[in-house]
Amino acid sequence: MGQVASRFSGLFARQAANHRPNDDEDPEQQLTFANAAGSYFGSHFLMCGGRFDMAKPEAFLFGENSDLDLLGSRSVPFPYASPLGSDEVHPLHLLINIRKESVKFVKIKNGNGSQSNSALYRLEFTLDADCSCFVQIHFNARELYQDGEIQFAYRNKRVSCSDRFHFETGSDQTFNSFVFDSSKWDLADLTYSGGLYFPVVIVIQTDDVERVQMQSTMCTVDVANDSSHALILKPLRQKIACDGVIYLLQEMFGIENKETSADGSTDDGGLECIICMSDIRDTVILPCRHLCICNNSADSLRYKVYI
């Protein structure tokens, strides 16, 4: 479950240029959830057929208030039919994904084989695609919803993005085609300190499909504490645009990928519920997302007054 918002239902109405170099408004001066005081939410929320009081109406239940600034400022009708009663909620079928934990800079060696004085870094990550897609990197940019499509605005008013790198259908694909030259950048411009502009935005978007999807990975750049002082690319947030709705992606802890042994068998060890110690974990506890248990144990906890 997560918070959902969007400005336009036809988010990908056109496949025109995906940037807007002349952005007259300064979004850093706009009223945002992160820099404004007050209560944004009601005194209670509804979940699983029950009503729960809000301890802090000024706080976003499923994350930080600043996360809401990434979802757009105007809501539109939800494009999917709402489930009735306790009907199962069907997950979205996402066609593209960048594995957040794989995003990194790899320092390129100089001609003499040394990395010490090299200012060049290769941007690498692993992606999965169920259709053809392309990858593009934007710098000091923020997403802008203009005329029914996602564009990008840049802090310095100049378009600063890479070429498009195209991929075909396939999982566990490696992206390493873009070389970043740190000598052309001020380190202060590469460090995220708040606001709507992110130093590095990695975009992957479906190509040649009717219902376009786009995933954005917002990153900052840090400097290593060791003697190398190498640059470290650190992903901060991920979100996906699908069917005109923006979803902020959140990690869940406690349900890990199953390990496959050399003979091709899957090891289910360690996946049992920590309460009953028998059934497989398949339910996440919200809003913390740090505890996963089985469905039967979740039902038992759900109807207890004190947990």
PDB file of N, CA and C in Angstrom, residues 256-304:
ATOM      1  N   GLU A 256      12.892 -11.830   1.164  1.00  0.00           N
ATOM      2  CA  GLU A 256      14.033 -11.759   0.271  1.00  0.00           C
ATOM      3  C   GLU A 256      13.836 -12.689  -0.911  1.00  0.00           C
ATOM      4  N   ASN A 257      14.607 -12.444  -1.955  1.00  0.00           N
ATOM      5  CA  ASN A 257      14.584 -13.336  -3.106  1.00  0.00           C
ATOM      6  C   ASN A 257      15.121 -14.711  -2.711  1.00  0.00           C
ATOM      7  N   LYS A 258      14.523 -15.756  -3.263  1.00  0.00           N
ATOM      8  CA  LYS A 258      14.963 -17.115  -2.966  1.00  0.00           C
ATOM      9  C   LYS A 258      16.282 -17.402  -3.659  1.00  0.00           C
ATOM     10  N   GLU A 259      17.144 -18.129  -2.970  1.00  0.00           N
ATOM     11  CA  GLU A 259      18.438 -18.499  -3.522  1.00  0.00           C
ATOM     12  C   GLU A 259      18.301 -19.766  -4.363  1.00  0.00           C
ATOM     13  N   THR A 260      18.925 -19.754  -5.529  1.00  0.00           N
ATOM     14  CA  THR A 260      18.914 -20.921  -6.410  1.00  0.00           C
ATOM     15  C   THR A 260      20.271 -21.600  -6.356  1.00  0.00           C
ATOM     16  N   SER A 261      20.279 -22.880  -6.059  1.00  0.00           N
ATOM     17  CA  SER A 261      21.523 -23.631  -5.936  1.00  0.00           C
ATOM     18  C   SER A 261      22.062 -23.999  -7.309  1.00  0.00           C
ATOM     19  N   ALA A 262      23.233 -24.625  -7.311  1.00  0.00           N
ATOM     20  CA  ALA A 262      23.884 -24.970  -8.572  1.00  0.00           C
ATOM     21  C   ALA A 262      23.082 -25.976  -9.382  1.00  0.00           C
ATOM     22  N   ASP A 263      22.319 -26.845  -8.715  1.00  0.00           N
ATOM     23  CA  ASP A 263      21.542 -27.845  -9.446  1.00  0.00           C
ATOM     24  C   ASP A 263      20.196 -27.317  -9.915  1.00  0.00           C
ATOM     25  N   GLY A 264      19.934 -26.013  -9.687  1.00  0.00           N
ATOM     26  CA  GLY A 264      18.701 -25.407 -10.168  1.00  0.00           C
ATOM     27  C   GLY A 264      17.559 -25.430  -9.187  1.00  0.00           C
ATOM     28  N   SER A 265      17.724 -26.081  -8.028  1.00  0.00           N
ATOM     29  CA  SER A 265      16.656 -26.127  -7.027  1.00  0.00           C
ATOM     30  C   SER A 265      16.623 -24.833  -6.231  1.00  0.00           C
ATOM     31  N   THR A 266      15.457 -24.524  -5.685  1.00  0.00           N
ATOM     32  CA  THR A 266      15.266 -23.298  -4.921  1.00  0.00           C
ATOM     33  C   THR A 266      15.235 -23.610  -3.435  1.00  0.00           C
ATOM     34  N   ASP A 267      16.004 -22.858  -2.657  1.00  0.00           N
ATOM     35  CA  ASP A 267      16.077 -23.063  -1.214  1.00  0.00           C
ATOM     36  C   ASP A 267      15.025 -22.209  -0.526  1.00  0.00           C
ATOM     37  N   ASP A 268      14.078 -22.861   0.153  1.00  0.00           N
ATOM     38  CA  ASP A 268      13.033 -22.154   0.881  1.00  0.00           C
ATOM     39  C   ASP A 268      13.399 -21.933   2.344  1.00  0.00           C
ATOM     40  N   GLY A 269      14.585 -22.336   2.757  1.00  0.00           N
ATOM     41  CA  GLY A 269      14.984 -22.187   4.146  1.00  0.00           C
ATOM     42  C   GLY A 269      15.051 -20.728   4.554  1.00  0.00           C
ATOM     43  N   GLY A 270      14.578 -20.443   5.779  1.00  0.00           N
ATOM     44  CA  GLY A 270      14.613 -19.084   6.292  1.00  0.00           C
ATOM     45  C   GLY A 270      13.462 -18.224   5.854  1.00  0.00           C
ATOM     46  N   LEU A 271      12.498 -18.776   5.111  1.00  0.00           N
ATOM     47  CA  LEU A 271      11.360 -18.000   4.640  1.00  0.00           C
ATOM     48  C   LEU A 271      10.110 -18.235   5.472  1.00  0.00           C
ATOM     49  N   GLU A 272      10.220 -19.033   6.537  1.00  0.00           N
ATOM     50  CA  GLU A 272       9.037 -19.309   7.339  1.00  0.00           C
ATOM     51  C   GLU A 272       8.690 -18.108   8.214  1.00  0.00           C
ATOM     52  N   CYS A 273       7.417 -18.042   8.575  1.00  0.00           N
ATOM     53  CA  CYS A 273       6.892 -16.960   9.412  1.00  0.00           C
ATOM     54  C   CYS A 273       7.595 -16.970  10.768  1.00  0.00           C
ATOM     55  N   ILE A 274       7.971 -15.799  11.270  1.00  0.00           N
ATOM     56  CA  ILE A 274       8.693 -15.723  12.539  1.00  0.00           C
ATOM     57  C   ILE A 274       7.762 -15.892  13.738  1.00  0.00           C
ATOM     58  N   ILE A 275       6.442 -15.937  13.508  1.00  0.00           N
ATOM     59  CA  ILE A 275       5.488 -16.124  14.603  1.00  0.00           C
ATOM     60  C   ILE A 275       5.098 -17.592  14.736  1.00  0.00           C
ATOM     61  N   CYS A 276       4.564 -18.171  13.653  1.00  0.00           N
ATOM     62  CA  CYS A 276       4.141 -19.578  13.727  1.00  0.00           C
ATOM     63  C   CYS A 276       5.273 -20.541  13.397  1.00  0.00           C
ATOM     64  N   MET A 277       6.321 -20.055  12.731  1.00  0.00           N
ATOM     65  CA  MET A 277       7.498 -20.851  12.380  1.00  0.00           C
ATOM     66  C   MET A 277       7.176 -22.039  11.483  1.00  0.00           C
ATOM     67  N   SER A 278       6.075 -21.949  10.729  1.00  0.00           N
ATOM     68  CA  SER A 278       5.721 -23.060   9.841  1.00  0.00           C
ATOM     69  C   SER A 278       5.345 -22.576   8.447  1.00  0.00           C
ATOM     70  N   ASP A 279       4.396 -21.647   8.351  1.00  0.00           N
ATOM     71  CA  ASP A 279       3.956 -21.161   7.044  1.00  0.00           C
ATOM     72  C   ASP A 279       4.973 -20.182   6.456  1.00  0.00           C
ATOM     73  N   ILE A 280       4.902 -20.022   5.135  1.00  0.00           N
ATOM     74  CA  ILE A 280       5.808 -19.123   4.432  1.00  0.00           C
ATOM     75  C   ILE A 280       5.360 -17.675   4.618  1.00  0.00           C
ATOM     76  N   ARG A 281       6.313 -16.765   4.778  1.00  0.00           N
ATOM     77  CA  ARG A 281       6.001 -15.342   4.907  1.00  0.00           C
ATOM     78  C   ARG A 281       5.451 -14.815   3.591  1.00  0.00           C
ATOM     79  N   ASP A 282       4.290 -14.175   3.655  1.00  0.00           N
ATOM     80  CA  ASP A 282       3.695 -13.612   2.446  1.00  0.00           C
ATOM     81  C   ASP A 282       2.958 -12.306   2.711  1.00  0.00           C
ATOM     82  N   THR A 283       3.048 -11.751   3.922  1.00  0.00           N
ATOM     83  CA  THR A 283       2.295 -10.552   4.298  1.00  0.00           C
ATOM     84  C   THR A 283       3.230  -9.563   4.981  1.00  0.00           C
ATOM     85  N   VAL A 284       3.188  -8.309   4.550  1.00  0.00           N
ATOM     86  CA  VAL A 284       4.021  -7.269   5.148  1.00  0.00           C
ATOM     87  C   VAL A 284       3.185  -6.443   6.115  1.00  0.00           C
ATOM     88  N   ILE A 285       3.772  -6.048   7.234  1.00  0.00           N
ATOM     89  CA  ILE A 285       3.104  -5.221   8.231  1.00  0.00           C
ATOM     90  C   ILE A 285       3.341  -3.757   7.892  1.00  0.00           C
ATOM     91  N   LEU A 286       2.246  -3.006   7.735  1.00  0.00           N
ATOM     92  CA  LEU A 286       2.327  -1.584   7.438  1.00  0.00           C
ATOM     93  C   LEU A 286       2.013  -0.781   8.694  1.00  0.00           C
ATOM     94  N   PRO A 287       2.566   0.453   8.835  1.00  0.00           N
ATOM     95  CA  PRO A 287       3.345   1.155   7.807  1.00  0.00           C
ATOM     96  C   PRO A 287       4.853   0.944   7.868  1.00  0.00           C
ATOM     97  N   CYS A 288       5.367   0.159   8.816  1.00  0.00           N
ATOM     98  CA  CYS A 288       6.818   0.106   8.996  1.00  0.00           C
ATOM     99  C   CYS A 288       7.535  -0.617   7.867  1.00  0.00           C
ATOM    100  N   ARG A 289       6.916  -1.674   7.277  1.00  0.00           N
ATOM    101  CA  ARG A 289       7.484  -2.460   6.186  1.00  0.00           C
ATOM    102  C   ARG A 289       8.730  -3.246   6.609  1.00  0.00           C
ATOM    103  N   HIS A 290       8.971  -3.373   7.920  1.00  0.00           N
ATOM    104  CA  HIS A 290      10.148  -4.089   8.404  1.00  0.00           C
ATOM    105  C   HIS A 290       9.818  -5.472   8.947  1.00  0.00           C
ATOM    106  N   LEU A 291       8.546  -5.864   8.919  1.00  0.00           N
ATOM    107  CA  LEU A 291       8.143  -7.154   9.466  1.00  0.00           C
ATOM    108  C   LEU A 291       7.240  -7.867   8.477  1.00  0.00           C
ATOM    109  N   CYS A 292       7.617  -9.097   8.114  1.00  0.00           N
ATOM    110  CA  CYS A 292       6.818  -9.908   7.200  1.00  0.00           C
ATOM    111  C   CYS A 292       6.489 -11.224   7.879  1.00  0.00           C
ATOM    112  N   ILE A 293       5.212 -11.601   7.830  1.00  0.00           N
ATOM    113  CA  ILE A 293       4.728 -12.816   8.468  1.00  0.00           C
ATOM    114  C   ILE A 293       3.787 -13.528   7.508  1.00  0.00           C
ATOM    115  N   CYS A 294       3.215 -14.653   7.948  1.00  0.00           N
ATOM    116  CA  CYS A 294       2.276 -15.368   7.091  1.00  0.00           C
ATOM    117  C   CYS A 294       0.881 -14.764   7.213  1.00  0.00           C
ATOM    118  N   ASN A 295       0.007 -15.130   6.316  1.00  0.00           N
ATOM    119  CA  ASN A 295      -1.333 -14.562   6.267  1.00  0.00           C
ATOM    120  C   ASN A 295      -2.150 -14.902   7.513  1.00  0.00           C
ATOM    121  N   ASN A 296      -2.045 -16.138   8.009  1.00  0.00           N
ATOM    122  CA  ASN A 296      -2.813 -16.537   9.191  1.00  0.00           C
ATOM    123  C   ASN A 296      -2.376 -15.765  10.430  1.00  0.00           C
ATOM    124  N   SER A 297      -1.078 -15.586  10.607  1.00  0.00           N
ATOM    125  CA  SER A 297      -0.590 -14.820  11.755  1.00  0.00           C
ATOM    126  C   SER A 297      -0.983 -13.359  11.640  1.00  0.00           C
ATOM    127  N   ALA A 298      -1.000 -12.840  10.412  1.00  0.00           N
ATOM    128  CA  ALA A 298      -1.407 -11.450  10.212  1.00  0.00           C
ATOM    129  C   ALA A 298      -2.866 -11.252  10.595  1.00  0.00           C
ATOM    130  N   ASP A 299      -3.727 -12.210  10.242  1.00  0.00           N
ATOM    131  CA  ASP A 299      -5.136 -12.115  10.624  1.00  0.00           C
ATOM    132  C   ASP A 299      -5.300 -12.149  12.139  1.00  0.00           C
ATOM    133  N   SER A 300      -4.497 -12.965  12.818  1.00  0.00           N
ATOM    134  CA  SER A 300      -4.576 -13.041  14.276  1.00  0.00           C
ATOM    135  C   SER A 300      -4.173 -11.718  14.916  1.00  0.00           C
ATOM    136  N   LEU A 301      -3.101 -11.105  14.407  1.00  0.00           N
ATOM    137  CA  LEU A 301      -2.654  -9.823  14.954  1.00  0.00           C
ATOM    138  C   LEU A 301      -3.629  -8.707  14.636  1.00  0.00           C
ATOM    139  N   ARG A 302      -4.261  -8.816  13.519  1.00  0.00           N
ATOM    140  CA  ARG A 302      -5.147  -7.747  13.049  1.00  0.00           C
ATOM    141  C   ARG A 302      -6.313  -7.511  14.003  1.00  0.00           C
ATOM    142  N   TYR A 303      -6.821  -8.550  14.614  1.00  0.00           N
ATOM    143  CA  TYR A 303      -8.000  -8.424  15.460  1.00  0.00           C
ATOM    144  C   TYR A 303      -7.658  -8.348  16.950  1.00  0.00           C
ATOM    145  N   LYS A 304      -6.379  -8.232  17.279  1.00  0.00           N
ATOM    146  CA  LYS A 304      -5.989  -8.060  18.675  1.00  0.00           C
ATOM    147  C   LYS A 304      -5.962  -6.574  19.019  1.00  0.00           C
TER     148      LYS A 304
END
